[in-house]
Coordinates of C-alpha atoms in Angstrom, one line a residue:
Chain T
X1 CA 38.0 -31.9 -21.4
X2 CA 40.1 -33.5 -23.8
X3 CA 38.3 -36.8 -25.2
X4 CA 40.6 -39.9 -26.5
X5 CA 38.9 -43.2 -27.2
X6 CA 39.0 -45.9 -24.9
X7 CA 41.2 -48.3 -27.9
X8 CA 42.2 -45.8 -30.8
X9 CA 43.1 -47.8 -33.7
X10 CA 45.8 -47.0 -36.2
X11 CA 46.4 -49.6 -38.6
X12 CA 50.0 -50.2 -39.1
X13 CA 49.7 -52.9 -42.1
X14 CA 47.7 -54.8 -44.1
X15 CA 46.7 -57.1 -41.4
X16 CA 45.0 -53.9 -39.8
X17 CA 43.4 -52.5 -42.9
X18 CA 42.1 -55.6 -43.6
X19 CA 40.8 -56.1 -39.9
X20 CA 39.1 -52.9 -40.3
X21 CA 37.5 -53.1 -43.2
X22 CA 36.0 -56.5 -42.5
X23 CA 32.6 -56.6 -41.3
X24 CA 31.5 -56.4 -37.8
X25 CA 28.7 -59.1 -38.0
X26 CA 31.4 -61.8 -39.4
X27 CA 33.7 -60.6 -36.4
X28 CA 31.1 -60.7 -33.8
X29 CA 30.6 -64.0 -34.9
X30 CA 33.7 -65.2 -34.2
X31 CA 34.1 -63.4 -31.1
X32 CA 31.5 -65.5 -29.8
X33 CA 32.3 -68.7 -31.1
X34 CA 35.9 -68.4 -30.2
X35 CA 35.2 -66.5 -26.3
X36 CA 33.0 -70.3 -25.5
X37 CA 35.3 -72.5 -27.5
X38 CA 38.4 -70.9 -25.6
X39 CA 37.7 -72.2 -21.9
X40 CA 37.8 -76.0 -23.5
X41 CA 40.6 -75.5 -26.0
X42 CA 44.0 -77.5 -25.3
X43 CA 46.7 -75.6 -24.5
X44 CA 49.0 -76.2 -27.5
X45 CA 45.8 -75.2 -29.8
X46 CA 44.8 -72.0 -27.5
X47 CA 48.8 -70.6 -28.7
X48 CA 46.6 -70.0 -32.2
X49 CA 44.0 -67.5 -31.3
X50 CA 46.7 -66.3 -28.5
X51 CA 49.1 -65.1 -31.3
X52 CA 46.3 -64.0 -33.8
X53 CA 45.3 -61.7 -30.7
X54 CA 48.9 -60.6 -30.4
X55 CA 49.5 -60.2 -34.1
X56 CA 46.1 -58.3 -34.9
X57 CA 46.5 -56.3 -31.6
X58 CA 49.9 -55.1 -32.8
X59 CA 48.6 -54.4 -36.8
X60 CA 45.9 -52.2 -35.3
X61 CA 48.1 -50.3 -33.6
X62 CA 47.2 -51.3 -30.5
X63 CA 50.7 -50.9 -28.5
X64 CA 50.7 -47.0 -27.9
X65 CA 51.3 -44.9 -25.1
X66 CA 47.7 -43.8 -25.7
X67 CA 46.5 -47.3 -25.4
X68 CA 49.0 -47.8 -22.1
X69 CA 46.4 -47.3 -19.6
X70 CA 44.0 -49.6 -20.7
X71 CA 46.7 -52.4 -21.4
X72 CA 47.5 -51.5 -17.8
X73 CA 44.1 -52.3 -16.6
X74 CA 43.7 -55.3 -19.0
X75 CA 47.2 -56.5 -17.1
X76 CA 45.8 -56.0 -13.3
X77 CA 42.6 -57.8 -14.5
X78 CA 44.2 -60.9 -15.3
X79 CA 46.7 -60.7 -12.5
X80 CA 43.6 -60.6 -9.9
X81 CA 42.0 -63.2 -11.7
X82 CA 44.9 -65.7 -12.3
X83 CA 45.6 -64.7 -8.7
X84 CA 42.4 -66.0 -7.4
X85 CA 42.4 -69.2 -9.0
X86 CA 45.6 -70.1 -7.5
X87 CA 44.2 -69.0 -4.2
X88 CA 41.5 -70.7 -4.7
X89 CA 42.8 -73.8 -5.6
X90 CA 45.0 -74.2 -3.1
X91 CA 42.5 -73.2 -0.7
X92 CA 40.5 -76.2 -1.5
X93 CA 43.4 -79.1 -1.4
X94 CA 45.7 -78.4 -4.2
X95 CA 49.6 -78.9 -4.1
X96 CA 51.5 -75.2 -4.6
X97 CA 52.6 -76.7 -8.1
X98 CA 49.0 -78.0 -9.5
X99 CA 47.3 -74.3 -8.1
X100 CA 50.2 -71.9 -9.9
X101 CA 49.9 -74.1 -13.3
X102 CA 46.5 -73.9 -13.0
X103 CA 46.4 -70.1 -12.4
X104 CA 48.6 -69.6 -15.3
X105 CA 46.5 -71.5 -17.5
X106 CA 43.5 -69.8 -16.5
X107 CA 46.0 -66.2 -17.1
X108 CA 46.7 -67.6 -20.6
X109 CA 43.6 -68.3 -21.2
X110 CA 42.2 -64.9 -20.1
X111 CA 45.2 -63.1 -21.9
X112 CA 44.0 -64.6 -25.2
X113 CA 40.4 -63.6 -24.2
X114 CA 41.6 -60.0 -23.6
X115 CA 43.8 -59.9 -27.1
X116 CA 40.7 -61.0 -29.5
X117 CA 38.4 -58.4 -27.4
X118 CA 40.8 -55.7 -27.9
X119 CA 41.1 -56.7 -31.8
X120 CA 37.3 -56.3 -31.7
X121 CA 37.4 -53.3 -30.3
X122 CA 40.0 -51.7 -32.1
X123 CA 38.8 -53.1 -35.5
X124 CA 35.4 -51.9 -35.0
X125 CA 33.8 -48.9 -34.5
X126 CA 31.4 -48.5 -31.8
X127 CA 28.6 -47.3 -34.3
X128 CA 29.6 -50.9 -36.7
X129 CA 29.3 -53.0 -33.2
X130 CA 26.0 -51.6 -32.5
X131 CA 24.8 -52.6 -36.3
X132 CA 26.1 -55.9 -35.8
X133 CA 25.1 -56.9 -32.4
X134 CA 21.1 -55.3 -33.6
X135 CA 21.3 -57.4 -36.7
X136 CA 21.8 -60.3 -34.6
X137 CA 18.8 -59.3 -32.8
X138 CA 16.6 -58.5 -35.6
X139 CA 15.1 -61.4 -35.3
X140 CA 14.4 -61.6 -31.8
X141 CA 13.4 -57.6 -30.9
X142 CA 12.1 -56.9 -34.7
X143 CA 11.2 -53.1 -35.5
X144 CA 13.0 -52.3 -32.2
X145 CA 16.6 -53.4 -32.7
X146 CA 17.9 -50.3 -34.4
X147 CA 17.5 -48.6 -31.0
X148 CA 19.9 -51.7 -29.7
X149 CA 22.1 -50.4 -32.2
X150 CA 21.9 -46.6 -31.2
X151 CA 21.9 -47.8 -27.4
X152 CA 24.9 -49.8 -27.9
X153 CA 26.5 -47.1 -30.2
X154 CA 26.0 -44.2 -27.6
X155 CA 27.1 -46.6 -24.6
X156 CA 30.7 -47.2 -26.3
X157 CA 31.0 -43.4 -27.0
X158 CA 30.0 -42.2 -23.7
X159 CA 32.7 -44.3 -22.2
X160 CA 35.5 -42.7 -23.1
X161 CA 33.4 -38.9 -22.3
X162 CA 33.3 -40.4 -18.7
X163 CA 36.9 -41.5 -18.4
X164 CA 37.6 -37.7 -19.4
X165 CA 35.4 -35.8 -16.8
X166 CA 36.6 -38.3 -14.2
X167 CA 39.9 -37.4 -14.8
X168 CA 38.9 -33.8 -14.7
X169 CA 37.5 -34.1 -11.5
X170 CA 40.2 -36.4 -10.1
X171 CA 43.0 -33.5 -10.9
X172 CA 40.4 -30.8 -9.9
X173 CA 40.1 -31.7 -6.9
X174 CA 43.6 -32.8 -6.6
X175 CA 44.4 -28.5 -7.1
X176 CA 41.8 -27.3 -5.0
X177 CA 42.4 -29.8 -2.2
X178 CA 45.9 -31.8 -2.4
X179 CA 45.3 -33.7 1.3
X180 CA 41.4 -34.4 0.6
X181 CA 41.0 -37.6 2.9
X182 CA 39.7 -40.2 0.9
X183 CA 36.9 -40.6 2.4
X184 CA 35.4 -37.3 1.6
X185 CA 37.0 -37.5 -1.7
X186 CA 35.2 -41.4 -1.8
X187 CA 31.7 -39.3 -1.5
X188 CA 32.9 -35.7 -4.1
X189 CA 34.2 -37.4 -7.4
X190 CA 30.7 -39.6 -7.9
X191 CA 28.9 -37.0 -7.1
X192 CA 30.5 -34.4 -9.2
X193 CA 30.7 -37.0 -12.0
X194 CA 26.6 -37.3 -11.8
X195 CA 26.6 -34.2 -11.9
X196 CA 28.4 -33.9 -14.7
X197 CA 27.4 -36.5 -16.7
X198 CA 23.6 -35.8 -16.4
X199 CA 24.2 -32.8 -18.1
X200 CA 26.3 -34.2 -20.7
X201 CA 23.9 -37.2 -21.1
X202 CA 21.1 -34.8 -22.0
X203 CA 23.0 -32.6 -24.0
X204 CA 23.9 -36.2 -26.1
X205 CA 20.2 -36.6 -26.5
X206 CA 19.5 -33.3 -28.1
X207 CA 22.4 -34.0 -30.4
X208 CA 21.3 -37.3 -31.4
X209 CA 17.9 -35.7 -32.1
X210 CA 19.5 -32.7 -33.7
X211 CA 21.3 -34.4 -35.9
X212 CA 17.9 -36.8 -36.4
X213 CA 19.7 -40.2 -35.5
X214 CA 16.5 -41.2 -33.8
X215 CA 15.1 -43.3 -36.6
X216 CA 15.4 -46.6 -37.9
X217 CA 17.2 -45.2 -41.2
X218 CA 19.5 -44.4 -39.2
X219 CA 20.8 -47.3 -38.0
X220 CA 20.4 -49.6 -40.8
X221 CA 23.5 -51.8 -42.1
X222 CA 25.7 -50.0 -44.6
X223 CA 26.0 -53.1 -46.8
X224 CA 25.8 -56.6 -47.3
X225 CA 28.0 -59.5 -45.9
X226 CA 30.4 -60.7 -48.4
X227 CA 30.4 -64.7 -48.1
X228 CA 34.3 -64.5 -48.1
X229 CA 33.9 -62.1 -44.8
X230 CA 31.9 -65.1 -43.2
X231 CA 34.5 -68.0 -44.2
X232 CA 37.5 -65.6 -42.8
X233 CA 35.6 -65.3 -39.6
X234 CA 33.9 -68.7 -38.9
X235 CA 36.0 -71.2 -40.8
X236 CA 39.0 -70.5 -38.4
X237 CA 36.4 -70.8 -35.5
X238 CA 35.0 -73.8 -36.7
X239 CA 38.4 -75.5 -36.9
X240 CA 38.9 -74.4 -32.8
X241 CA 35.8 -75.9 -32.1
X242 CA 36.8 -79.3 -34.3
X243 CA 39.7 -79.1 -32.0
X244 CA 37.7 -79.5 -28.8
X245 CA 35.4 -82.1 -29.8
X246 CA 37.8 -84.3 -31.3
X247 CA 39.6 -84.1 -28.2
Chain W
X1 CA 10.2 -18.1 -42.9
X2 CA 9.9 -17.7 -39.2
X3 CA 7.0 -16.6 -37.2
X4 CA 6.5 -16.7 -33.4
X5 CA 4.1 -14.7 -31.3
X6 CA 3.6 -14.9 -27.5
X7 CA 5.9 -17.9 -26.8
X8 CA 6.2 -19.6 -23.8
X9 CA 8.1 -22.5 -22.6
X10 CA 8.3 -24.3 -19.5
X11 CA 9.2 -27.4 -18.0
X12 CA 6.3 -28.1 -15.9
X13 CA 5.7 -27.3 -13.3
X14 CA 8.8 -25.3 -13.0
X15 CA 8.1 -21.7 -13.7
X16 CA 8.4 -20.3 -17.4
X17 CA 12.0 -20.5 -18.8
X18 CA 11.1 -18.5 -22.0
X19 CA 8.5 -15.9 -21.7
X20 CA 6.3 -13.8 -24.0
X21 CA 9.0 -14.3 -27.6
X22 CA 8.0 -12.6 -30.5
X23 CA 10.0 -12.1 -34.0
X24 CA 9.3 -12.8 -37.8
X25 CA 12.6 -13.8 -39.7
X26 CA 12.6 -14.0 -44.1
X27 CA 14.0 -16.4 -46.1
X28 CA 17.9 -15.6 -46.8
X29 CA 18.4 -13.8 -42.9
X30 CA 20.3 -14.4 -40.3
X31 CA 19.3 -13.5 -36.4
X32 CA 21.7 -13.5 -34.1
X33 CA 20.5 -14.2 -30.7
X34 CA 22.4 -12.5 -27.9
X35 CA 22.0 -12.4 -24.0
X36 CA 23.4 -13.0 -20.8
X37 CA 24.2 -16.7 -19.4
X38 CA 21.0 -18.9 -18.7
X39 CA 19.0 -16.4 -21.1
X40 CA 17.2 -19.0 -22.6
X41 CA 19.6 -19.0 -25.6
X42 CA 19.3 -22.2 -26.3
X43 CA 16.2 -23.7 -25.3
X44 CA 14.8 -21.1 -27.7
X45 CA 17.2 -23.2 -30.5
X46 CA 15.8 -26.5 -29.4
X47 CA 12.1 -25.2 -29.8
X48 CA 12.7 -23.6 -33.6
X49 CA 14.4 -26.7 -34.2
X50 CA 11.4 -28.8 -33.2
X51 CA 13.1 -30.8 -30.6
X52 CA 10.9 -28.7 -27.6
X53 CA 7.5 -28.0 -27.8
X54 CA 6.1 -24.5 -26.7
X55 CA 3.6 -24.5 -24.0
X56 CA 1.5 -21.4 -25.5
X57 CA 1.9 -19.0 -28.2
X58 CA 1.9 -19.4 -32.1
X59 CA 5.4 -20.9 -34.0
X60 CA 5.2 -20.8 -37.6
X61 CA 8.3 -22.3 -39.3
X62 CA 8.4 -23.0 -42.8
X63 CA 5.0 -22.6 -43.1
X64 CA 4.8 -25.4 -40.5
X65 CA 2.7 -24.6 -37.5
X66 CA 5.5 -25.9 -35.0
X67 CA 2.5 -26.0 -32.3
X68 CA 0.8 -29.5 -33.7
X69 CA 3.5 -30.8 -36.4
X70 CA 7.1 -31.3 -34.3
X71 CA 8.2 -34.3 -37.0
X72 CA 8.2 -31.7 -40.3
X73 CA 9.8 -29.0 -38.0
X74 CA 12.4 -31.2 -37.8
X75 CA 12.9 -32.2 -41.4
X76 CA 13.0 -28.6 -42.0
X77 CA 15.9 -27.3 -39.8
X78 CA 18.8 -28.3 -38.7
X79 CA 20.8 -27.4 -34.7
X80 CA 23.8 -27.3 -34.4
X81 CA 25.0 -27.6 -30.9
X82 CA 27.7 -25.9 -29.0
X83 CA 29.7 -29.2 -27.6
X84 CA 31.1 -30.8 -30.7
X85 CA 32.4 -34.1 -28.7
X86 CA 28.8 -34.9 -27.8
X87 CA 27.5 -34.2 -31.5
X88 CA 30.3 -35.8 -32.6
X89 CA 29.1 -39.9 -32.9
X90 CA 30.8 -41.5 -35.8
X91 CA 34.9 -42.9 -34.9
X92 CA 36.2 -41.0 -38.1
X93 CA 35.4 -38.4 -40.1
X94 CA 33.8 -40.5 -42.7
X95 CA 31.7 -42.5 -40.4
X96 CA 30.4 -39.3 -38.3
X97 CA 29.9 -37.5 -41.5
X98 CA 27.8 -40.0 -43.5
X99 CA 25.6 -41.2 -40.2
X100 CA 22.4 -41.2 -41.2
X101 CA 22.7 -41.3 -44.8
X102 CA 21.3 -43.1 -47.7
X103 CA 24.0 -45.3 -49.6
X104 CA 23.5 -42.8 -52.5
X105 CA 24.2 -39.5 -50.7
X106 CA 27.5 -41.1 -48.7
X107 CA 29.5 -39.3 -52.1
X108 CA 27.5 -36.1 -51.7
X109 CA 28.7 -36.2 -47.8
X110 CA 32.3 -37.1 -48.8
X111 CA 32.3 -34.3 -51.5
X112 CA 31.4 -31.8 -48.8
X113 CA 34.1 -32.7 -46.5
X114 CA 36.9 -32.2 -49.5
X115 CA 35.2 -29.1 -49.9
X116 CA 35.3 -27.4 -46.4
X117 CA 38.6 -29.2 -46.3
X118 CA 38.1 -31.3 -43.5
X119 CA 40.8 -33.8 -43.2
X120 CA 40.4 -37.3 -44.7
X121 CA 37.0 -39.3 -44.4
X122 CA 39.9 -42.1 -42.4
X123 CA 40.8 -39.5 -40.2
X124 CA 39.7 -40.6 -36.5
X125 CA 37.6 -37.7 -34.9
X126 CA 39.8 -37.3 -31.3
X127 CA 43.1 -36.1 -33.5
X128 CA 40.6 -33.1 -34.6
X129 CA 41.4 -29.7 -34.0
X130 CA 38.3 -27.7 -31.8
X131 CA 38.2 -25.9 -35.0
X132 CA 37.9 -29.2 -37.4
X133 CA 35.1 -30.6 -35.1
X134 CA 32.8 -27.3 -35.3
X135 CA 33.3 -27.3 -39.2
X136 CA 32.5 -31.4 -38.9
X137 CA 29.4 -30.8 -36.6
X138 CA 28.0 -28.0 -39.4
X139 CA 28.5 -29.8 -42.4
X140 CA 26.8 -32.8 -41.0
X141 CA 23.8 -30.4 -40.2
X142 CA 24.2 -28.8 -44.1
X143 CA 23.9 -32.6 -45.5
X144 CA 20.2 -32.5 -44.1
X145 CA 19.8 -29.1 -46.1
X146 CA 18.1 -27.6 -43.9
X147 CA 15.5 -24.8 -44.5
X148 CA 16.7 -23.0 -41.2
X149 CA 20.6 -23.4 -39.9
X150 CA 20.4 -22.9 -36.1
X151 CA 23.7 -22.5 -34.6
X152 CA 24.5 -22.4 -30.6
X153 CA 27.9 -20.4 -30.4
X154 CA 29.7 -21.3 -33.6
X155 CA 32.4 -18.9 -32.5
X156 CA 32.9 -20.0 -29.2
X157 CA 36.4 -20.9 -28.1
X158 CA 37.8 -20.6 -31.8
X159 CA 41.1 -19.0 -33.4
X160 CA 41.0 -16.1 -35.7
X161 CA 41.4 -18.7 -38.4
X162 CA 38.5 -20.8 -37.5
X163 CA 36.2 -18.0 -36.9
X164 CA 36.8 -16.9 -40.4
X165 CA 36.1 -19.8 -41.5
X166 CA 32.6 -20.4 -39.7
X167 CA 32.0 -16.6 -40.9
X168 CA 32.9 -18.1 -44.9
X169 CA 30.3 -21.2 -44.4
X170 CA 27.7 -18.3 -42.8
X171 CA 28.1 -15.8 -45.2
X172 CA 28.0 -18.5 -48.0
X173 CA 24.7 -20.1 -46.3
X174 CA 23.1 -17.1 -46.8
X175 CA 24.1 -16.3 -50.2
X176 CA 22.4 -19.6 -50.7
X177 CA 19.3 -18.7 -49.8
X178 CA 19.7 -20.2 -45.9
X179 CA 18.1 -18.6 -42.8
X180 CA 20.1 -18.7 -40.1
X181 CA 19.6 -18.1 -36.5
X182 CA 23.0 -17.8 -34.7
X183 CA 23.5 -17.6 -30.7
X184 CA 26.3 -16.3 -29.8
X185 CA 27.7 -14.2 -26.1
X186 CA 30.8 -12.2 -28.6
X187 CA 28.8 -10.0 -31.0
X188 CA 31.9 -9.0 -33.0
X189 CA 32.3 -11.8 -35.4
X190 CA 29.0 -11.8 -36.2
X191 CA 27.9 -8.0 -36.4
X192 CA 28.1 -7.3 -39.8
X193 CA 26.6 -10.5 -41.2
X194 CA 23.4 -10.0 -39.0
X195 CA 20.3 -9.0 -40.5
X196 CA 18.2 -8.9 -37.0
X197 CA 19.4 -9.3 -33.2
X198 CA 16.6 -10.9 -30.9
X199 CA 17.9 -10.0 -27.0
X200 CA 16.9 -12.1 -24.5
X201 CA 16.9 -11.7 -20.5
X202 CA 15.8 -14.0 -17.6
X203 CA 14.2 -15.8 -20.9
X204 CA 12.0 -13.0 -21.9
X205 CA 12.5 -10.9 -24.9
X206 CA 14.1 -7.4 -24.5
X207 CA 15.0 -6.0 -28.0
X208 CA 14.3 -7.2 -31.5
X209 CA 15.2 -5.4 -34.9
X210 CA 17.9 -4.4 -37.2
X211 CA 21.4 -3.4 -35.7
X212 CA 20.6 0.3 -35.4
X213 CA 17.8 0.1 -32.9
X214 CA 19.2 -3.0 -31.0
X215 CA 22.4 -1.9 -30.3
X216 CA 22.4 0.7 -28.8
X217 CA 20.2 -0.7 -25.5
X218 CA 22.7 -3.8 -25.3
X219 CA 24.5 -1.9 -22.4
X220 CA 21.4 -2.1 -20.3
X221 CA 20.6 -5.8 -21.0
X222 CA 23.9 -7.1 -19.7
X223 CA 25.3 -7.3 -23.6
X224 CA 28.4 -6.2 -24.7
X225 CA 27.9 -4.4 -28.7
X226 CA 31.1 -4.5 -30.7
X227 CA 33.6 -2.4 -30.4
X228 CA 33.7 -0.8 -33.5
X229 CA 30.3 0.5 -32.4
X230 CA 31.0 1.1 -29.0
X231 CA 33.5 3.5 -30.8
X232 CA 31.3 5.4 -32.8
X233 CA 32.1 3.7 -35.8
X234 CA 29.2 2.1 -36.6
X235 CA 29.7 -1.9 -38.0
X236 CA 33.1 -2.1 -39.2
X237 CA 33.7 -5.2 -41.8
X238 CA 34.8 -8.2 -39.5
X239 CA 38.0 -8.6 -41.9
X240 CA 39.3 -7.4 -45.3
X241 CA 36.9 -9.6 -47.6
X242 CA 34.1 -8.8 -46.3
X243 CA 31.5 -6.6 -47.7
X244 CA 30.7 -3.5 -47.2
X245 CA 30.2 -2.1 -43.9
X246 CA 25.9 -1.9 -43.2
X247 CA 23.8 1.3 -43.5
X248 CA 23.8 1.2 -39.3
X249 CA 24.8 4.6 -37.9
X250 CA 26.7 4.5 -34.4
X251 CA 25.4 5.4 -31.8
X252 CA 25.4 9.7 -30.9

């Protein structure tokens, strides 16, 4: 079963270092900001984060043939989307002209949504994501967010474990049974991949308990914030945000 | 260093998967725990290692009764499982390697990585070799030095190369002082580093002592012994720099 990450980074420059070595709870932050500031922000001020997304996306590496089938994916996503809106709009009065801009706002709008996730992704690790996303917690679930942390952590890298046995069972069955009708097929791959999974889930537990990752030690922050990592991230988001209110 | 009597594990209320287990095991020895698929291998591993608890019987480890204390057991030892991508948490070999650890002992992990020569802490764990991930998987269980090293087929599915080099970090474990369990199905790469062989069947314990009395009733339990002493040649070193071959006497 050969296991490749979801997004597998490899930093081409110094924008990519520099994204990578930044840390998540600064880009988390920005994430947010920027994903609710987005839906509001004028078009000629969206082409900002749009490039960044572009730019970062390519410094990470982002553009392989190993990443193609997820940039696929990302590319049917917003097709459907941006697809629907124009259906939709024109479905409830709109001129041809007034429903396709529309659509192709909302698809520019949901590309740049898609390039900073993917910079997120690729920039951060999914054990760093689950630190950051249980730091913001802290406050809120206490003694209990490091297991948000390993939670979060596990998810990310289960994902890619998944994808593998799927495909495994997709070109098993494939050999075994070329003309499978897809209905029966609709009913074997879930079940095999429960099958499979459940296995592989509680195999995961032992590890994590072998390895004795199930303690708050364990997932505790591996440093500090550096102030300069929280101006890089929020003053650019700030300035989006400016942008919207001032109108 | 290890002490079990009448052990018996079972999920209830299934029926008993490990049945009536008995062995002692020093300081500085390494078992190697052989049987047939579904055994009970491996759920034997997760008990020594503290992650199971035994339904009846007595489990000394470390002079920790294992029965009442599962938290010290745990401290104390250290599994290593057989699927390196599901061990395997961190995105590169730096972030897997340190998990876990104290700011201070981050160098101490990144020092032991240069010398197993793995590749480059930046290194991201999916371009590793089968090989590279086994090594990773036991020198992230060797960072939590470990009284007891229990290993789930460390040979499994490796080259001549990598086996050598799991049989290096064994044979330099025990020169340290480490007791090692090791389960393993291929008896060859391990024969001549064995102190004891603990056979298991159906999950009940068939055999348990030194080479020379186990060996030669594997062919009855549904194990294969090595070849050397299938021969008559007694335990043959594994390679060229290994040392000399045991006391064991083939088989008449």
């Amino acid at each position: 079963m050969a296991v490749v990450p979801l997004l597998a980074p490899n930093p081409r420059d110094g924008l990519g270092r520099a994204l990578l070595a930044l840390d998540a709870r600064p880009k988390l932050a920005f994430a947010l900001l920027t994903g609710l500031i987005l839906w509001q922000l004028p078009l000629v001020a969206l082409l900002f984060p749009a490039v960044f997304g572009f730019l970062s996306c390519r410094a990470l590496g982002a553009f392989t043939r190993t990443n193609r089938g997820l940039w696929r994916m990302a590319g049917m996503f917003i097709l459907v989307w941006s697809g629907l809106k124009v259906g939709l709009d024109i479905w409830g009065g709109a001129d041809l002209g007034v429903g396709l801009a529309a659509g192709g706002e909302f698809g520019v709008r949901l590309v740049t949504l898609v390039g900073l996730g993917f910079t997120l992704t690729l920039s951060t690790s999914p054990r760093r994501l689950g630190l950051g996303l249980a730091w913001y917690l802290q406050p809120l679930l206490r003694s209990q967010a490091w297991k948000t942390a390993m939670a979060l952590s596990l998810m990310i890298h289960f994902l890619p474990l998944g994808l593998a046995a799927l495909g495994g069972l997709h070109r098993g069955l494939a050999m075994r049974w070329s003309d499978c009708p897809w209905q029966i097929r609709l009913r074997l791959i879930p079940l095999g991949l429960l099958r499979v999974l459940s296995q592989a889930t509680w195999t995961q537990t032992l590890a994590v308990a072998a390895r004795n990752l199930d303690h708050p030690q364990a997932w505790q922050p591996e440093r500090s914030v550096h102030l300069w990592e929280w101006i890089v991230a929020i003053v650019p988001a700030l300035a989006l945000l400016f942008t919207v209110v001032s109108g | 260093m290890i002490s079990a009597g009448s052990l018996h594990f079972a999920y209830a209320p299934s029926p008993p998967i490990l049945r009536d287990i008995g062995f002692q095991l020093d300081k500085g020895q390494i078992l190697g725990l052989v049987g047939p698929n579904g055994a009970g291998k491996s759920t034997l591993l997760a008990l020594l290692a503290g992650l199971l608890t035994p339904s009846t019987g007595t489990l000394r480890i470390a002079q920790v009764d294992a029965m009442h204390d599962n938290k010290t057991v745990r401290r104390k030892t250290a599994l290593v499982l057989q699927e390196a991508d599901l061990t395997i948490i961190g995105t590169t070999v730096g972030e897997d390697i340190c998990l876990g650890l104290s700011p201070k002992r981050r160098a101490e992990a990144l020092d032991l990585a240069t010398r197993l020569r793995l590749p480059a802490p930046e290194t991201p764990v999916h371009i590793l070799s089968h090989g590279q991930k086994r090594k990773l998987c036991l020198a992230t269980a060797l960072l939590r030095r470990p009284e007891i090293l229990l290993l789930d087929e460390p040979f499994a599915g490796l080259d001549y190369p990598g086996i050598r080099e799991v049989r290096g970090m064994l044979r330099a474990n025990q020169d340290n002082g480490l007791t090692q369990i090791v389960a393993c199905h291929d008896l060859e790469p391990l024969a001549d580093l064995a102190d004891l062989w603990l056979v298991l069947s159906n999950g009940q314990q068939t055999a348990f002592g030194p080479a020379q009395e186990v060996f030669p009733l594997l062919e009855s339990m549904d194990v294969r012994a090595p070849c050397s002493w299938r021969a008559g040649l007694g335990i043959l070193p594994w390679d060229d720099r290994h040392k000399p071959p045991s006391a064991a006497t083939p088989p008449s």
